[in-house]
Amino acid sequence: GASVRQPQLEEILELYEFRRALEPFAAQKAAQFITAPELGVLKEVCARQHDLAETLRQSSGHLQNDELMQWFHHEERFHNTLISAARNSHFDRTIRNSRVLTQLFHCHQTIGLKVNLSVAARTWGIHLRIVGALESRNADLAGSLMRTALEQGAQQTLLSSSNALRP
């Protein structure tokens, strides 16, 4: 039978390095070019993430099954919208063709990344702050917040993988 290859910790960290090299720049550029409809998409994603965080607050567990898949869908939608808003076709094509977001979120699922209330609230909060920076056209803040978000994501992944993966 077919088997699914387990991602190695090194591979996951390389995906985060790739994102940290490109996405803060995309956030800075998006602050210059983002449209009201794109901001609307980002706000909608934040609202859906807030809904999922509220579910967690009431259950005091972690997202599972359909809710976890929704979370990853919203994460990917947030980042893809921001990348598109940068209005750099080469950058957009590089990210999309490399499928880095899809690969990373697949790795998260494979290693059993837990999205609990703390993770959900932190992610939702920084996404809201990124949207605020974009809305106010503050490129430096948008880039800095994106860098922070990615660093937090990498740290959470390392924490989650410590039991599931061996470097």
XYZ file of N, CA and C in Angstrom:
501
model
N 0.818 -1.177 0.000
C 0.000 0.000 0.000
C 0.869 1.251 0.000
N 0.255 2.334 -0.324
C 0.946 3.624 -0.344
C 1.110 4.157 1.069
N 2.203 4.867 1.284
C 2.413 5.479 2.591
C 2.642 6.975 2.400
N 2.285 7.743 3.405
C 2.467 9.181 3.376
C 3.768 9.498 4.084
N 4.630 10.236 3.393
C 5.920 10.595 3.958
C 5.728 11.583 5.102
N 6.385 11.316 6.210
C 6.343 12.209 7.362
C 7.309 13.375 7.119
N 6.849 14.596 7.319
C 7.763 15.723 7.139
C 8.837 15.718 8.225
N 10.001 16.137 7.861
C 11.087 16.254 8.819
C 11.069 17.669 9.398
N 11.513 17.793 10.625
C 11.534 19.088 11.288
C 12.318 20.102 10.458
N 13.433 19.687 9.885
C 14.246 20.575 9.065
C 13.439 21.149 7.894
N 12.635 20.304 7.264
C 11.808 20.740 6.139
C 10.791 21.800 6.583
N 10.178 21.588 7.722
C 9.193 22.539 8.236
C 9.860 23.875 8.550
N 11.023 23.823 9.183
C 11.736 25.057 9.512
C 12.185 25.799 8.254
N 12.553 25.060 7.207
C 12.922 25.691 5.939
C 11.728 26.414 5.317
N 10.536 25.822 5.434
C 9.336 26.481 4.922
C 9.090 27.796 5.665
N 9.291 27.781 6.979
C 9.139 29.020 7.742
C 10.208 30.040 7.354
N 11.438 29.597 7.119
C 12.493 30.517 6.684
C 12.116 31.177 5.366
N 11.586 30.390 4.451
C 11.152 30.896 3.156
C 10.075 31.960 3.354
N 9.108 31.654 4.186
C 8.022 32.606 4.444
C 8.541 33.867 5.132
N 9.437 33.711 6.105
C 9.970 34.888 6.817
C 10.775 35.793 5.885
N 11.348 35.214 4.837
C 12.097 36.017 3.874
C 11.176 36.817 2.957
N 9.969 36.323 2.717
C 9.102 36.940 1.710
C 7.850 37.635 2.262
N 7.183 37.038 3.221
C 5.878 37.578 3.627
C 5.928 38.928 4.344
N 6.940 39.236 5.157
C 6.963 40.602 5.710
C 7.059 41.663 4.603
N 7.829 41.361 3.565
C 7.901 42.267 2.412
C 6.536 42.386 1.746
N 5.850 41.261 1.598
C 4.508 41.284 0.997
C 3.558 42.135 1.837
N 3.650 42.030 3.145
C 2.790 42.834 4.022
C 3.090 44.319 3.846
N 4.377 44.660 3.723
C 4.740 46.062 3.502
C 4.174 46.583 2.183
N 4.304 45.791 1.145
C 3.773 46.190 -0.162
C 2.243 46.233 -0.137
N 1.641 45.280 0.536
C 0.172 45.249 0.616
C -0.364 46.507 1.294
N 0.376 47.034 2.252
C -0.062 48.265 2.927
C -0.200 49.412 1.926
N 0.557 49.371 0.864
C 0.475 50.413 -0.166
C -0.678 50.185 -1.134
N -0.991 48.922 -1.405
C -1.883 48.622 -2.526
C -3.205 47.946 -2.167
N -3.392 47.537 -0.938
C -4.573 46.747 -0.596
C -5.865 47.534 -0.866
N -6.869 46.817 -1.344
C -8.162 47.429 -1.660
C -9.162 47.149 -0.541
N -10.238 47.885 -0.565
C -11.300 47.672 0.429
C -11.851 46.243 0.369
N -12.097 45.677 -0.819
C -12.570 44.287 -0.840
C -11.569 43.293 -0.237
N -10.289 43.513 -0.475
C -9.278 42.622 0.116
C -9.248 42.773 1.630
N -9.353 44.005 2.116
C -9.444 44.209 3.559
C -10.680 43.506 4.109
N -11.752 43.539 3.349
C -12.978 42.842 3.755
C -12.758 41.345 3.893
N -12.014 40.762 2.969
C -11.698 39.325 3.055
C -10.899 39.049 4.320
N -9.872 39.875 4.567
C -9.045 39.668 5.758
C -9.871 39.807 7.038
N -10.767 40.773 7.071
C -11.627 40.957 8.247
C -12.571 39.780 8.415
N -13.074 39.249 7.316
C -13.953 38.077 7.372
C -13.194 36.866 7.917
N -11.963 36.679 7.459
C -11.133 35.581 7.970
C -10.925 35.750 9.472
N -10.625 36.971 9.894
C -10.438 37.226 11.333
C -11.719 36.916 12.105
N -12.859 37.259 11.545
C -14.137 36.958 12.215
C -14.340 35.457 12.342
N -13.998 34.701 11.313
C -14.139 33.236 11.374
C -13.150 32.655 12.383
N -11.945 33.202 12.444
C -10.978 32.736 13.434
C -11.474 33.058 14.846
N -12.082 34.209 15.008
C -12.648 34.568 16.313
C -13.743 33.584 16.699
N -14.592 33.213 15.739
C -15.654 32.227 16.012
C -15.058 30.908 16.489
N -13.995 30.468 15.831
C -13.356 29.211 16.231
C -12.691 29.349 17.601
N -12.119 30.514 17.885
C -11.533 30.742 19.211
C -12.614 30.715 20.284
N -13.773 31.267 19.975
C -14.901 31.230 20.920
C -15.336 29.791 21.190
N -15.345 28.965 20.158
C -15.659 27.540 20.325
C -14.674 26.916 21.298
N -13.404 27.274 21.148
C -12.377 26.742 22.043
C -12.546 27.255 23.468
N -12.917 28.518 23.601
C -13.100 29.091 24.938
C -14.187 28.334 25.693
N -15.203 27.908 24.963
C -16.308 27.189 25.590
C -15.985 25.719 25.836
N -15.090 25.157 25.032
C -14.791 23.727 25.174
C -13.504 23.457 25.938
N -12.628 24.440 26.036
C -11.315 24.333 26.689
C -10.496 23.126 26.210
N -10.524 22.898 24.924
C -9.721 21.826 24.330
C -8.898 22.371 23.181
N -8.886 21.644 22.077
C -8.221 22.108 20.871
C -9.081 21.741 19.667
N -8.868 22.457 18.573
C -9.648 22.219 17.364
C -9.336 20.834 16.811
N -10.379 20.179 16.329
C -10.215 18.850 15.761
C -11.053 18.735 14.497
N -10.681 17.793 13.652
C -11.442 17.414 12.470
C -11.842 18.617 11.623
N -13.154 18.804 11.393
C -13.631 19.861 10.512
C -13.220 21.250 10.986
N -13.270 21.473 12.282
C -12.892 22.787 12.802
C -11.410 23.066 12.562
N -10.575 22.066 12.715
C -9.148 22.241 12.454
C -8.911 22.519 10.968
N -9.618 21.808 10.112
C -9.492 22.041 8.670
C -9.954 23.450 8.327
N -11.020 23.925 8.976
C -11.479 25.297 8.765
C -10.393 26.287 9.172
N -9.754 26.016 10.320
C -8.702 26.904 10.800
C -7.589 27.031 9.756
N -7.107 25.897 9.251
C -6.037 25.924 8.258
C -6.494 26.609 6.971
N -7.755 26.399 6.589
C -8.309 27.075 5.403
C -8.279 28.589 5.603
N -8.702 29.049 6.772
C -8.712 30.487 7.051
C -7.287 31.048 7.091
N -6.366 30.292 7.659
C -4.963 30.720 7.689
C -4.439 30.907 6.266
N -4.671 29.926 5.429
C -4.180 29.989 4.056
C -4.841 31.142 3.301
N -6.133 31.330 3.510
C -6.856 32.418 2.841
C -6.313 33.781 3.280
N -6.046 33.937 4.573
C -5.498 35.199 5.080
C -4.182 35.518 4.381
N -3.276 34.568 4.397
C -1.944 34.800 3.845
C -1.967 34.963 2.324
N -2.774 34.169 1.635
C -2.870 34.308 0.175
C -3.464 35.657 -0.218
N -4.450 36.128 0.520
C -5.049 37.435 0.228
C -4.021 38.539 0.422
N -3.277 38.461 1.509
C -2.256 39.466 1.773
C -1.183 39.446 0.680
N -0.760 38.272 0.284
C 0.260 38.134 -0.763
C -0.249 38.721 -2.078
N -1.492 38.442 -2.426
C -2.065 39.000 -3.660
C -2.145 40.515 -3.596
N -2.431 41.046 -2.406
C -2.564 42.495 -2.237
C -1.234 43.223 -2.414
N -0.127 42.505 -2.388
C 1.187 43.130 -2.575
C 1.384 43.609 -4.009
N 0.579 43.102 -4.939
C 0.630 43.501 -6.340
C 2.011 43.316 -6.969
N 2.614 42.185 -6.654
C 3.893 41.828 -7.257
C 3.706 40.451 -7.871
N 3.543 40.414 -9.185
C 3.200 39.154 -9.847
C 4.281 38.096 -9.683
N 5.549 38.492 -9.659
C 6.623 37.512 -9.489
C 6.589 36.914 -8.092
N 6.378 37.764 -7.140
C 6.290 37.318 -5.756
C 5.091 36.388 -5.566
N 3.951 36.821 -6.073
C 2.725 36.033 -5.973
C 2.906 34.665 -6.626
N 3.487 34.669 -7.811
C 3.716 33.415 -8.541
C 4.697 32.512 -7.796
N 5.744 33.099 -7.224
C 6.734 32.307 -6.479
C 6.091 31.596 -5.304
N 5.292 32.321 -4.548
C 4.620 31.729 -3.386
C 3.631 30.659 -3.833
N 2.814 30.983 -4.816
C 1.784 30.024 -5.259
C 2.399 28.788 -5.919
N 3.401 28.989 -6.787
C 4.013 27.854 -7.475
C 4.777 26.946 -6.515
N 5.351 27.530 -5.489
C 6.086 26.707 -4.522
C 5.133 25.972 -3.592
N 3.882 26.417 -3.569
C 2.847 25.827 -2.706
C 3.315 25.789 -1.251
N 4.104 26.774 -0.839
C 4.692 26.780 0.498
C 3.626 26.791 1.591
N 2.554 27.548 1.399
C 1.515 27.595 2.434
C 0.813 26.251 2.552
N 0.448 25.680 1.414
C -0.215 24.372 1.422
C 0.692 23.319 2.043
N 1.973 23.334 1.676
C 2.913 22.365 2.234
C 3.041 22.519 3.746
N 3.150 23.759 4.190
C 3.329 23.993 5.618
C 2.103 23.575 6.407
N 0.912 23.923 5.924
C -0.291 23.550 6.658
C -0.504 22.033 6.632
N -0.061 21.380 5.548
C -0.106 19.912 5.520
C 0.838 19.346 6.574
N 2.018 19.922 6.693
C 2.971 19.476 7.720
C 2.384 19.667 9.112
N 1.709 20.787 9.326
C 1.064 21.025 10.624
C 0.079 19.909 10.946
N -0.705 19.533 9.959
C -1.684 18.465 10.174
C -0.987 17.137 10.436
N 0.068 16.870 9.690
C 0.779 15.602 9.810
C 1.420 15.435 11.184
N 1.985 16.528 11.714
C 2.639 16.414 13.017
C 1.651 16.559 14.172
N 0.401 16.849 13.838
C -0.602 16.963 14.892
C -0.548 18.278 15.645
N -0.286 19.369 14.917
C -0.261 20.684 15.555
C -1.581 20.914 16.280
N -1.490 21.306 17.529
C -2.675 21.566 18.336
C -3.002 23.046 18.297
N -4.206 23.359 17.878
C -4.676 24.736 17.925
C -5.620 24.815 19.120
N -5.060 25.301 20.234
C -5.868 25.478 21.443
C -6.247 26.951 21.552
N -6.895 27.321 22.650
C -7.356 28.703 22.809
C -6.194 29.688 22.781
N -5.093 29.355 23.411
C -3.943 30.249 23.436
C -3.416 30.514 22.034
N -3.242 29.460 21.255
C -2.749 29.595 19.877
C -3.753 30.374 19.038
N -5.027 30.021 19.149
C -6.064 30.682 18.352
C -6.157 32.165 18.692
N -6.148 32.496 19.974
C -6.260 33.894 20.393
C -5.050 34.704 19.949
N -3.854 34.129 20.068
C -2.639 34.820 19.660
C -2.649 35.068 18.141
N -3.021 34.052 17.383
C -3.053 34.181 15.924
C -4.106 35.192 15.499
N -5.300 35.072 16.049
C -6.379 35.995 15.723
C -5.963 37.425 16.069
N -5.367 37.603 17.238
C -4.967 38.935 17.674
C -3.942 39.579 16.757
N -2.946 38.815 16.361
C -1.916 39.404 15.490
C -2.467 39.630 14.089
N -3.373 38.765 13.641
C -4.007 38.999 12.341
C -4.812 40.299 12.375
N -5.533 40.532 13.457
C -6.282 41.792 13.589
C -5.347 42.994 13.541
N -4.213 42.875 14.205
C -3.246 43.981 14.212
C -2.647 44.190 12.818
N -2.409 43.110 12.082
C -1.911 43.234 10.714
C -2.952 43.943 9.852
N -4.208 43.549 9.989
C -5.282 44.200 9.227
C -5.335 45.693 9.568
N -5.209 46.037 10.840
C -5.198 47.438 11.242
C -4.043 48.206 10.617
N -2.870 47.593 10.583
C -1.701 48.236 9.968
C -1.914 48.415 8.467
N -2.499 47.416 7.826
C -2.778 47.521 6.399
C -3.800 48.623 6.130
N -4.833 48.647 6.948
C -5.902 49.634 6.778
C -5.374 51.065 6.955
N -4.429 51.237 7.871
C -3.856 52.571 8.099
C -2.653 52.843 7.188
N -2.360 51.908 6.294
C -1.265 52.037 5.323
C 0.101 52.152 5.989
N 0.246 51.500 7.159
C 1.512 51.523 7.893
C 2.350 50.315 7.472
N 3.157 50.507 6.448
C 3.938 49.417 5.850
C 4.933 48.804 6.828
N 5.638 49.644 7.572
C 6.646 49.117 8.496
C 6.001 48.256 9.580
N 4.896 48.726 10.127
C 4.205 47.957 11.161
C 3.649 46.656 10.593
N 3.063 46.709 9.401
C 2.525 45.493 8.775
C 3.625 44.446 8.591
N 4.786 44.872 8.109
C 5.904 43.949 7.914
C 6.412 43.386 9.226
N 6.529 44.242 10.230
C 6.998 43.806 11.545
C 6.034 42.811 12.188
N 4.755 43.101 12.085
C 3.747 42.194 12.653
C 3.740 40.848 11.929
N 3.918 40.875 10.615
C 3.958 39.612 9.873
C 5.177 38.799 10.293
N 6.300 39.452 10.468
C 7.511 38.754 10.923
C 7.259 38.106 12.292
N 6.634 38.867 13.192
C 6.308 38.347 14.522
C 5.356 37.156 14.422
N 4.338 37.271 13.580
C 3.373 36.178 13.414
C 4.067 34.906 12.936
N 4.975 35.051 11.989
C 5.681 33.884 11.455
C 6.636 33.287 12.486
N 7.292 34.143 13.261
C 8.167 33.636 14.314
C 7.365 32.869 15.362
N 6.199 33.394 15.724
C 5.337 32.688 16.679
C 4.863 31.356 16.105
N 4.526 31.351 14.819
C 4.108 30.107 14.173
C 5.209 29.062 14.176
N 6.422 29.494 13.890
C 7.558 28.566 13.896
C 7.794 28.018 15.302
N 7.718 28.880 16.302
C 7.905 28.430 17.686
C 6.829 27.430 18.093
N 5.584 27.697 17.727
C 4.495 26.786 18.061
C 4.683 25.444 17.361
N 5.149 25.498 16.124
C 5.399 24.266 15.383
C 6.514 23.462 16.038
N 7.569 24.129 16.469
C 8.655 23.438 17.167
C 8.148 22.784 18.442
N 7.328 23.502 19.175
C 6.754 22.941 20.403
C 5.923 21.703 20.100
N 5.061 21.810 19.097
C 4.182 20.692 18.752
C 4.953 19.502 18.210
N 6.036 19.799 17.509
C 6.772 18.716 16.864
C 7.755 18.021 17.786
N 8.029 18.603 18.937
C 9.069 18.026 19.799
C 8.785 16.571 20.153
N 7.531 16.196 20.259
C 7.182 14.820 20.541
C 6.913 13.998 19.301
N 6.509 14.673 18.218
C 6.096 13.945 17.020
C 7.244 13.696 16.032
N 8.231 14.598 16.037
C 9.322 14.509 15.068
C 10.663 14.456 15.771
N 11.629 13.913 15.087
C 13.008 13.925 15.564
C 13.855 14.639 14.529
N 14.635 15.651 14.930
C 15.458 16.395 13.957
C 16.525 15.512 13.325
